[in-house]
Amino acid sequence: MTAPMTAKADIAIVGAGMAGASLAAMVAPHARVILLEAEDRPGYHATGRSAAFWEETYGGPGVFPLTFASGPYLREHGFLGRRGALNIGREEDRHKVEAFVRNFADLGAGIELLEREAMEALVPGLLPGWTCASWEPECSDIDVAGLHAHYLSLAKKAGAQVLTRAGLLSAEREGERWTLSLADGSTLNCDTMVNAAGAWADEVAQIAGARPLGITPLRRTVAQLRTSPAVPADMPLVLDINEQFYFKPESGRIWLTPYDETPSEPCDAAPEELDIAIAIDRMEHAVDWKVEAVERKWAGLRSFAPDRLPVYGFDTACEGFFWCAGQGGFGIQTAPAAAALAASLLLGRAVSPIADGIDPAPYAPGRFD
């Protein structure tokens, strides 16, 4: 849509991907919100390129509270489809698998140890040597597009505006207000500026005069494969305990990644042929399937803070500047709780019970001061 020549809001959210859209949905009933999207449509980058699963253990213990708290909302609204997940290991990895199960079971995750016979029943063609695994029966596929559209719809119904082709060019703080200059030539006045810009989070901070936190975009590659035999549609997500690959069925095909994390400048990420070849080679050391064709391939940027935890809260030195960034590869599966937590910090009061009991301190920007 075309941006107005001059706009005013209480809160301007830079970035209309999952982070920005979910936060807008939580905040818009309580404040005038404008979502700014640099692209032609929201969700073009990381949100639209997700491997699309909810796994309690993904992201590590520090992310677990956000994932766990998000599960009920995602289930109740029909965004999850049960799949299950195996983190597989060889015998020399047994100590890692057992520690993985023990640590997350202690946190409250639904997880157990499986041996070879049970693994074979879940993954046809599993090669010899893979002898143990963690099993998470609650792991589910996520309807990412549906969830993103859900949040955008809620935000709009509550009065939020979404401006596309509205990249941020400059931001000046004058008194208690920001004046933002946008790529379409318009300006926006707001009280609070939210940085939900994903891979561009540090760039947005610099534009606003805030200190970048070291949020680094890392490229993750995915390939869609046709295999022989075709794998069962109900096969679980399969991850290597050493983080060398993971794959899952999708619409009669396999989605596969080499678990790559290649530092990148913020950009429209593209896959590298070498990464595709590495992924296939690693998968062929796990299962006896024949790869008949690489039908699609893509890459996205997953953005991490230095400690690999997300960042939610007001900047400690830049007045009126709020961080909602660093969601890594877990921003989709944590969106309900993360948005609820961020909204409570942004508005100074709880607006949803989803994040009740979650300590915001581990995610505060001030931890990097």
JSON list of C-alpha atoms in Angstrom, two decimals, residues 211-330:
[
{"chain": "A", "resi": 211, "resn": "ARG", "atom": "CA", "xyz": [24.77, 0.92, 20.05]},
{"chain": "A", "resi": 212, "resn": "PRO", "atom": "CA", "xyz": [24.61, -2.27, 17.94]},
{"chain": "A", "resi": 213, "resn": "LEU", "atom": "CA", "xyz": [24.49, -5.42, 20.08]},
{"chain": "A", "resi": 214, "resn": "GLY", "atom": "CA", "xyz": [26.40, -7.69, 17.73]},
{"chain": "A", "resi": 215, "resn": "ILE", "atom": "CA", "xyz": [23.35, -9.39, 16.26]},
{"chain": "A", "resi": 216, "resn": "THR", "atom": "CA", "xyz": [24.81, -11.50, 13.46]},
{"chain": "A", "resi": 217, "resn": "PRO", "atom": "CA", "xyz": [22.91, -12.90, 10.46]},
{"chain": "A", "resi": 218, "resn": "LEU", "atom": "CA", "xyz": [23.83, -16.53, 9.74]},
{"chain": "A", "resi": 219, "resn": "ARG", "atom": "CA", "xyz": [22.80, -18.23, 6.51]},
{"chain": "A", "resi": 220, "resn": "ARG", "atom": "CA", "xyz": [20.85, -21.50, 6.74]},
{"chain": "A", "resi": 221, "resn": "THR", "atom": "CA", "xyz": [20.34, -23.58, 3.56]},
{"chain": "A", "resi": 222, "resn": "VAL", "atom": "CA", "xyz": [17.41, -25.89, 2.78]},
{"chain": "A", "resi": 223, "resn": "ALA", "atom": "CA", "xyz": [16.87, -28.23, -0.17]},
{"chain": "A", "resi": 224, "resn": "GLN", "atom": "CA", "xyz": [13.73, -30.05, -1.22]},
{"chain": "A", "resi": 225, "resn": "LEU", "atom": "CA", "xyz": [14.59, -33.54, -2.49]},
{"chain": "A", "resi": 226, "resn": "ARG", "atom": "CA", "xyz": [12.78, -36.29, -4.33]},
{"chain": "A", "resi": 227, "resn": "THR", "atom": "CA", "xyz": [14.03, -39.60, -2.99]},
{"chain": "A", "resi": 228, "resn": "SER", "atom": "CA", "xyz": [13.68, -43.28, -3.76]},
{"chain": "A", "resi": 229, "resn": "PRO", "atom": "CA", "xyz": [11.96, -44.72, -1.92]},
{"chain": "A", "resi": 230, "resn": "ALA", "atom": "CA", "xyz": [9.62, -41.87, -1.05]},
{"chain": "A", "resi": 231, "resn": "VAL", "atom": "CA", "xyz": [9.55, -41.52, 2.71]},
{"chain": "A", "resi": 232, "resn": "PRO", "atom": "CA", "xyz": [6.41, -41.94, 4.81]},
{"chain": "A", "resi": 233, "resn": "ALA", "atom": "CA", "xyz": [4.47, -38.72, 5.33]},
{"chain": "A", "resi": 234, "resn": "ASP", "atom": "CA", "xyz": [4.36, -39.37, 9.09]},
{"chain": "A", "resi": 235, "resn": "MET", "atom": "CA", "xyz": [8.09, -39.87, 9.54]},
{"chain": "A", "resi": 236, "resn": "PRO", "atom": "CA", "xyz": [9.46, -37.62, 12.31]},
{"chain": "A", "resi": 237, "resn": "LEU", "atom": "CA", "xyz": [11.84, -34.74, 12.04]},
{"chain": "A", "resi": 238, "resn": "VAL", "atom": "CA", "xyz": [15.35, -36.25, 12.23]},
{"chain": "A", "resi": 239, "resn": "LEU", "atom": "CA", "xyz": [18.23, -34.21, 13.64]},
{"chain": "A", "resi": 240, "resn": "ASP", "atom": "CA", "xyz": [21.87, -35.15, 14.19]},
{"chain": "A", "resi": 241, "resn": "ILE", "atom": "CA", "xyz": [22.85, -34.71, 17.85]},
{"chain": "A", "resi": 242, "resn": "ASN", "atom": "CA", "xyz": [26.11, -33.15, 16.59]},
{"chain": "A", "resi": 243, "resn": "GLU", "atom": "CA", "xyz": [24.16, -30.58, 14.52]},
{"chain": "A", "resi": 244, "resn": "GLN", "atom": "CA", "xyz": [25.42, -31.74, 11.13]},
{"chain": "A", "resi": 245, "resn": "PHE", "atom": "CA", "xyz": [22.01, -32.11, 9.42]},
{"chain": "A", "resi": 246, "resn": "TYR", "atom": "CA", "xyz": [18.30, -32.38, 9.89]},
{"chain": "A", "resi": 247, "resn": "PHE", "atom": "CA", "xyz": [15.51, -33.46, 7.57]},
{"chain": "A", "resi": 248, "resn": "LYS", "atom": "CA", "xyz": [11.78, -34.02, 7.57]},
{"chain": "A", "resi": 249, "resn": "PRO", "atom": "CA", "xyz": [9.02, -35.04, 5.13]},
{"chain": "A", "resi": 250, "resn": "GLU", "atom": "CA", "xyz": [7.11, -32.28, 3.39]},
{"chain": "A", "resi": 251, "resn": "SER", "atom": "CA", "xyz": [4.37, -32.87, 0.81]},
{"chain": "A", "resi": 252, "resn": "GLY", "atom": "CA", "xyz": [5.84, -36.16, -0.39]},
{"chain": "A", "resi": 253, "resn": "ARG", "atom": "CA", "xyz": [9.39, -34.82, -0.48]},
{"chain": "A", "resi": 254, "resn": "ILE", "atom": "CA", "xyz": [12.24, -34.30, 1.98]},
{"chain": "A", "resi": 255, "resn": "TRP", "atom": "CA", "xyz": [13.37, -30.95, 3.33]},
{"chain": "A", "resi": 256, "resn": "LEU", "atom": "CA", "xyz": [17.05, -31.18, 4.22]},
{"chain": "A", "resi": 257, "resn": "THR", "atom": "CA", "xyz": [19.62, -28.79, 5.67]},
{"chain": "A", "resi": 258, "resn": "PRO", "atom": "CA", "xyz": [23.33, -29.21, 6.51]},
{"chain": "A", "resi": 259, "resn": "TYR", "atom": "CA", "xyz": [22.73, -27.13, 9.68]},
{"chain": "A", "resi": 260, "resn": "ASP", "atom": "CA", "xyz": [24.96, -24.44, 8.19]},
{"chain": "A", "resi": 261, "resn": "GLU", "atom": "CA", "xyz": [25.53, -21.15, 9.97]},
{"chain": "A", "resi": 262, "resn": "THR", "atom": "CA", "xyz": [27.53, -19.01, 7.57]},
{"chain": "A", "resi": 263, "resn": "PRO", "atom": "CA", "xyz": [27.99, -15.36, 8.62]},
{"chain": "A", "resi": 264, "resn": "SER", "atom": "CA", "xyz": [26.41, -13.02, 6.09]},
{"chain": "A", "resi": 265, "resn": "GLU", "atom": "CA", "xyz": [25.65, -9.39, 5.50]},
{"chain": "A", "resi": 266, "resn": "PRO", "atom": "CA", "xyz": [21.92, -8.63, 5.69]},
{"chain": "A", "resi": 267, "resn": "CYS", "atom": "CA", "xyz": [20.63, -9.52, 2.24]},
{"chain": "A", "resi": 268, "resn": "ASP", "atom": "CA", "xyz": [18.20, -11.55, 0.17]},
{"chain": "A", "resi": 269, "resn": "ALA", "atom": "CA", "xyz": [19.98, -14.80, 1.00]},
{"chain": "A", "resi": 270, "resn": "ALA", "atom": "CA", "xyz": [20.63, -17.41, -1.71]},
{"chain": "A", "resi": 271, "resn": "PRO", "atom": "CA", "xyz": [21.79, -21.02, -1.34]},
{"chain": "A", "resi": 272, "resn": "GLU", "atom": "CA", "xyz": [25.29, -22.17, -2.27]},
{"chain": "A", "resi": 273, "resn": "GLU", "atom": "CA", "xyz": [25.69, -25.35, -4.33]},
{"chain": "A", "resi": 274, "resn": "LEU", "atom": "CA", "xyz": [28.43, -26.58, -2.00]},
{"chain": "A", "resi": 275, "resn": "ASP", "atom": "CA", "xyz": [26.08, -26.42, 0.98]},
{"chain": "A", "resi": 276, "resn": "ILE", "atom": "CA", "xyz": [23.49, -28.47, -0.90]},
{"chain": "A", "resi": 277, "resn": "ALA", "atom": "CA", "xyz": [26.11, -31.09, -1.76]},
{"chain": "A", "resi": 278, "resn": "ILE", "atom": "CA", "xyz": [27.32, -31.23, 1.85]},
{"chain": "A", "resi": 279, "resn": "ALA", "atom": "CA", "xyz": [23.76, -31.69, 3.09]},
{"chain": "A", "resi": 280, "resn": "ILE", "atom": "CA", "xyz": [23.09, -34.59, 0.73]},
{"chain": "A", "resi": 281, "resn": "ASP", "atom": "CA", "xyz": [26.37, -36.26, 1.60]},
{"chain": "A", "resi": 282, "resn": "ARG", "atom": "CA", "xyz": [25.60, -36.07, 5.32]},
{"chain": "A", "resi": 283, "resn": "MET", "atom": "CA", "xyz": [22.10, -37.44, 4.85]},
{"chain": "A", "resi": 284, "resn": "GLU", "atom": "CA", "xyz": [23.44, -40.32, 2.77]},
{"chain": "A", "resi": 285, "resn": "HIS", "atom": "CA", "xyz": [25.57, -41.30, 5.77]},
{"chain": "A", "resi": 286, "resn": "ALA", "atom": "CA", "xyz": [22.39, -41.60, 7.84]},
{"chain": "A", "resi": 287, "resn": "VAL", "atom": "CA", "xyz": [19.83, -43.29, 5.54]},
{"chain": "A", "resi": 288, "resn": "ASP", "atom": "CA", "xyz": [19.98, -45.53, 2.49]},
{"chain": "A", "resi": 289, "resn": "TRP", "atom": "CA", "xyz": [17.66, -43.46, 0.30]},
{"chain": "A", "resi": 290, "resn": "LYS", "atom": "CA", "xyz": [18.63, -42.49, -3.23]},
{"chain": "A", "resi": 291, "resn": "VAL", "atom": "CA", "xyz": [18.35, -38.81, -4.09]},
{"chain": "A", "resi": 292, "resn": "GLU", "atom": "CA", "xyz": [16.65, -38.61, -7.49]},
{"chain": "A", "resi": 293, "resn": "ALA", "atom": "CA", "xyz": [16.41, -34.82, -7.79]},
{"chain": "A", "resi": 294, "resn": "VAL", "atom": "CA", "xyz": [16.96, -31.54, -6.01]},
{"chain": "A", "resi": 295, "resn": "GLU", "atom": "CA", "xyz": [13.63, -29.89, -6.78]},
{"chain": "A", "resi": 296, "resn": "ARG", "atom": "CA", "xyz": [14.01, -26.64, -4.85]},
{"chain": "A", "resi": 297, "resn": "LYS", "atom": "CA", "xyz": [16.62, -24.89, -2.77]},
{"chain": "A", "resi": 298, "resn": "TRP", "atom": "CA", "xyz": [16.61, -21.74, -0.72]},
{"chain": "A", "resi": 299, "resn": "ALA", "atom": "CA", "xyz": [18.39, -19.97, 2.11]},
{"chain": "A", "resi": 300, "resn": "GLY", "atom": "CA", "xyz": [17.41, -17.65, 4.92]},
{"chain": "A", "resi": 301, "resn": "LEU", "atom": "CA", "xyz": [19.21, -15.54, 7.49]},
{"chain": "A", "resi": 302, "resn": "ARG", "atom": "CA", "xyz": [18.83, -16.48, 11.14]},
{"chain": "A", "resi": 303, "resn": "SER", "atom": "CA", "xyz": [20.01, -13.65, 13.39]},
{"chain": "A", "resi": 304, "resn": "PHE", "atom": "CA", "xyz": [21.71, -14.31, 16.73]},
{"chain": "A", "resi": 305, "resn": "ALA", "atom": "CA", "xyz": [22.86, -12.11, 19.57]},
{"chain": "A", "resi": 306, "resn": "PRO", "atom": "CA", "xyz": [26.32, -13.01, 20.95]},
{"chain": "A", "resi": 307, "resn": "ASP", "atom": "CA", "xyz": [24.85, -15.33, 23.62]},
{"chain": "A", "resi": 308, "resn": "ARG", "atom": "CA", "xyz": [22.31, -16.80, 21.16]},
{"chain": "A", "resi": 309, "resn": "LEU", "atom": "CA", "xyz": [19.33, -15.65, 23.22]},
{"chain": "A", "resi": 310, "resn": "PRO", "atom": "CA", "xyz": [16.74, -13.20, 21.87]},
{"chain": "A", "resi": 311, "resn": "VAL", "atom": "CA", "xyz": [16.70, -9.54, 22.90]},
{"chain": "A", "resi": 312, "resn": "TYR", "atom": "CA", "xyz": [13.51, -7.98, 24.29]},
{"chain": "A", "resi": 313, "resn": "GLY", "atom": "CA", "xyz": [13.37, -4.65, 26.08]},
{"chain": "A", "resi": 314, "resn": "PHE", "atom": "CA", "xyz": [14.20, -0.96, 26.00]},
{"chain": "A", "resi": 315, "resn": "ASP", "atom": "CA", "xyz": [17.72, 0.07, 25.12]},
{"chain": "A", "resi": 316, "resn": "THR", "atom": "CA", "xyz": [19.57, 1.25, 28.22]},
{"chain": "A", "resi": 317, "resn": "ALA", "atom": "CA", "xyz": [21.12, 4.30, 26.57]},
{"chain": "A", "resi": 318, "resn": "CYS", "atom": "CA", "xyz": [18.89, 5.25, 23.61]},
{"chain": "A", "resi": 319, "resn": "GLU", "atom": "CA", "xyz": [15.60, 6.68, 24.89]},
{"chain": "A", "resi": 320, "resn": "GLY", "atom": "CA", "xyz": [12.45, 5.37, 23.28]},
{"chain": "A", "resi": 321, "resn": "PHE", "atom": "CA", "xyz": [14.24, 2.58, 21.41]},
{"chain": "A", "resi": 322, "resn": "PHE", "atom": "CA", "xyz": [12.96, -0.97, 22.03]},
{"chain": "A", "resi": 323, "resn": "TRP", "atom": "CA", "xyz": [14.63, -4.22, 20.94]},
{"chain": "A", "resi": 324, "resn": "CYS", "atom": "CA", "xyz": [12.66, -7.21, 19.60]},
{"chain": "A", "resi": 325, "resn": "ALA", "atom": "CA", "xyz": [15.43, -9.02, 17.79]},
{"chain": "A", "resi": 326, "resn": "GLY", "atom": "CA", "xyz": [17.95, -11.88, 17.77]},
{"chain": "A", "resi": 327, "resn": "GLN", "atom": "CA", "xyz": [15.36, -14.65, 17.42]},
{"chain": "A", "resi": 328, "resn": "GLY", "atom": "CA", "xyz": [17.80, -16.99, 15.69]},
{"chain": "A", "resi": 329, "resn": "GLY", "atom": "CA", "xyz": [16.06, -20.01, 14.19]},
{"chain": "A", "resi": 330, "resn": "PHE", "atom": "CA", "xyz": [13.38, -20.17, 16.87]}
]
